[in-house]
Tab-separated table of C-alpha atoms in Angstrom:
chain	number	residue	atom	x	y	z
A	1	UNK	CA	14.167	12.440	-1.259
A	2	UNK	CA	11.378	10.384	-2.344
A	3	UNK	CA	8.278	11.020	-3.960
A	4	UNK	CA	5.335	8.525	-4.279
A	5	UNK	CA	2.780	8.872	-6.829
A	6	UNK	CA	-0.680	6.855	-6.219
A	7	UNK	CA	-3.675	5.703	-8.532
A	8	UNK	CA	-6.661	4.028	-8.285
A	9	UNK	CA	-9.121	3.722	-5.289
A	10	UNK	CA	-12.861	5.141	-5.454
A	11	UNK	CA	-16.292	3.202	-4.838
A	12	UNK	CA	-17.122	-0.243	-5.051
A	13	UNK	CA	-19.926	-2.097	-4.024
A	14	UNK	CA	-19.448	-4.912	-1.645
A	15	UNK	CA	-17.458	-8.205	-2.839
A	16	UNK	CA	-15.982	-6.062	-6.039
A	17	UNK	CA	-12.525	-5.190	-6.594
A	18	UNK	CA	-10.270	-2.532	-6.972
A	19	UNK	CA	-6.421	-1.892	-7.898
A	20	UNK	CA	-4.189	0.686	-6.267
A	21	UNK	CA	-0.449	1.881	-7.813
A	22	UNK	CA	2.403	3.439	-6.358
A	23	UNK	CA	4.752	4.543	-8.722
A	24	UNK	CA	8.071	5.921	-6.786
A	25	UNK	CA	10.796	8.269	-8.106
A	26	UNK	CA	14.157	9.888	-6.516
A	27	UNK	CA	16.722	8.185	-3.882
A	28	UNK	CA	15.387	4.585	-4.166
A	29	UNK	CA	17.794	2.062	-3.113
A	30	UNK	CA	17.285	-2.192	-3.920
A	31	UNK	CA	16.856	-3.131	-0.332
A	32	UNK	CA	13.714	-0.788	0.300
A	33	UNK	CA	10.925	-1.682	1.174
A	34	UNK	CA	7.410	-0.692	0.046
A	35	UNK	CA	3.908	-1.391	1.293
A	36	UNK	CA	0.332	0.039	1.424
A	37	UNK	CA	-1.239	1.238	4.824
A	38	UNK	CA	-4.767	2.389	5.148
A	39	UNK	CA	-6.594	4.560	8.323
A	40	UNK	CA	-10.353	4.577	8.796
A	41	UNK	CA	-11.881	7.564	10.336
A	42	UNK	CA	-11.103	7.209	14.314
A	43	UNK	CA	-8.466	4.495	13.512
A	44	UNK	CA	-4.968	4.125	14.143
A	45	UNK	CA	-3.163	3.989	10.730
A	46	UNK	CA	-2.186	-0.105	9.448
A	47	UNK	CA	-0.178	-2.366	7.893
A	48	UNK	CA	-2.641	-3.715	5.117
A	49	UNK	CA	0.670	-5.302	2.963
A	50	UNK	CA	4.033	-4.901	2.203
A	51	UNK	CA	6.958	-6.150	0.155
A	52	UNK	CA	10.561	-5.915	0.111
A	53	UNK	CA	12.932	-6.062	-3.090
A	54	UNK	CA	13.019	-9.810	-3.255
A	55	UNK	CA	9.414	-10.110	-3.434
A	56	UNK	CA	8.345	-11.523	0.039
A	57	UNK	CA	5.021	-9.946	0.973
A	58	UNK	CA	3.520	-9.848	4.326
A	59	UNK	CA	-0.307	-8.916	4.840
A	60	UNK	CA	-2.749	-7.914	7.417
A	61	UNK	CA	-4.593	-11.045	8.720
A	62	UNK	CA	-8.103	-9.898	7.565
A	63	UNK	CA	-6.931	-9.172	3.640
A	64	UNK	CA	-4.978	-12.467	3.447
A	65	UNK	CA	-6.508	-13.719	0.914
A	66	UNK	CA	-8.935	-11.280	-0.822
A	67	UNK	CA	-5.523	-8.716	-1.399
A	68	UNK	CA	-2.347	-9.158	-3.345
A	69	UNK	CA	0.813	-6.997	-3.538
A	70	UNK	CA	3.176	-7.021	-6.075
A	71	UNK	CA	6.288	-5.376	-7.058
A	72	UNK	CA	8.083	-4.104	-9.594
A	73	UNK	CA	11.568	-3.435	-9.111
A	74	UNK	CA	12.697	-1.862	-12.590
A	75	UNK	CA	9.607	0.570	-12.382
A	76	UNK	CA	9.812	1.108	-8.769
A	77	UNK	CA	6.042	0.538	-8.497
A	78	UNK	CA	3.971	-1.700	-6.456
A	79	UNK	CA	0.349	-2.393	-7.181
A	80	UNK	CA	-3.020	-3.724	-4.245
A	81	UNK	CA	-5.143	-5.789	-6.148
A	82	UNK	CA	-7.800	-5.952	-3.855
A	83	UNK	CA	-10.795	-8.858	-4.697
A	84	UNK	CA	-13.611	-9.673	-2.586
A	85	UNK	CA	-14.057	-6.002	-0.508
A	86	UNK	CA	-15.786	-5.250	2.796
A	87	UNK	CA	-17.345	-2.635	4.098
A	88	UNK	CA	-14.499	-2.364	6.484
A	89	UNK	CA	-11.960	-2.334	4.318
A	90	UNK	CA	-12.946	1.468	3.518
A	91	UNK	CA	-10.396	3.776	4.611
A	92	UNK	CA	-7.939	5.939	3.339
A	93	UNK	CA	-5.199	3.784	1.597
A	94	UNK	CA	-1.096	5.287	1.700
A	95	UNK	CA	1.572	4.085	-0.612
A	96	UNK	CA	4.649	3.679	2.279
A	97	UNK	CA	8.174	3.040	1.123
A	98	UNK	CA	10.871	1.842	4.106
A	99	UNK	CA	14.458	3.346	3.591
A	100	UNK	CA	16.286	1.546	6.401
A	101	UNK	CA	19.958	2.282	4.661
A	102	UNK	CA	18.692	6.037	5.849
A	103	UNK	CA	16.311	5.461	8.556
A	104	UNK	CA	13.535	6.873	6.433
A	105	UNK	CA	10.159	6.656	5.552
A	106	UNK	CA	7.998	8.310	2.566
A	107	UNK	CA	4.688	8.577	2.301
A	108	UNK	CA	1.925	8.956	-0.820
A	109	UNK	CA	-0.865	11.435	-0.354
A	110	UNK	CA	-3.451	8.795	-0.172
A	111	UNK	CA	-6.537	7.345	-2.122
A	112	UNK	CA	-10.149	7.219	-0.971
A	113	UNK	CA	-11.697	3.581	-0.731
A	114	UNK	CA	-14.999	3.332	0.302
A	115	UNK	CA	-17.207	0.164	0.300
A	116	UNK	CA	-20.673	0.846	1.290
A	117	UNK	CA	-22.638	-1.521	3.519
């Protein structure tokens, strides 16, 4: 069992910036994988970035650049910085960790983003 713990998120105006956290406790092996996924209303939920245990990060085309993942492996955190947002980048952002060792996946509860237009 895994549990994820999120922070940060809220409102920000157009071209500001925001940091989310994911702090994760409980069965957490090295070659995980964690990553943050977000789903606008009517949307299919996405890949927005992700990173595995030896830091390799992979993004969604439209936040390369403006977003950065990182990873801490002694905490078991990762952090979003995200610079530079869009309206469209509101959505509801989820803290994801990959288990393939068990064929599992663990989710956060989710953090609000909203960037008005």
């Amino acid at each position: 069992q895994v549990n994820l713990a999120e922070s940060g998120g809220g409102l920000v105006q157009p071209g500001g910036s925001l940091r989310l956290s994911c702090a994760a406790s409980g069965n957490i092996l090295s070659v995980d994988t964690m990553g943050w996924y977000r789903q606008a209303p009517g949307k299919q939920r996405e890949m927005v970035a992700t990173i595995d245990v030896g830091g390799t990060a992979r993004y969604l085309p439209s936040v390369k650049g403006r977003f950065s993942i990182s990873r801490d492996n002694i905490k078991n955190m990762i952090s979003l910085q995200m610079n530079g947002l869009k309206p469209e980048d509101t959505a509801v952002y989820y803290c994801n960790i990959h288990q393939p060792f068990y064929g599992k996946d663990y989710w956060g509860q989710g953090t609000q983003v909203t960037v008005p237009s």
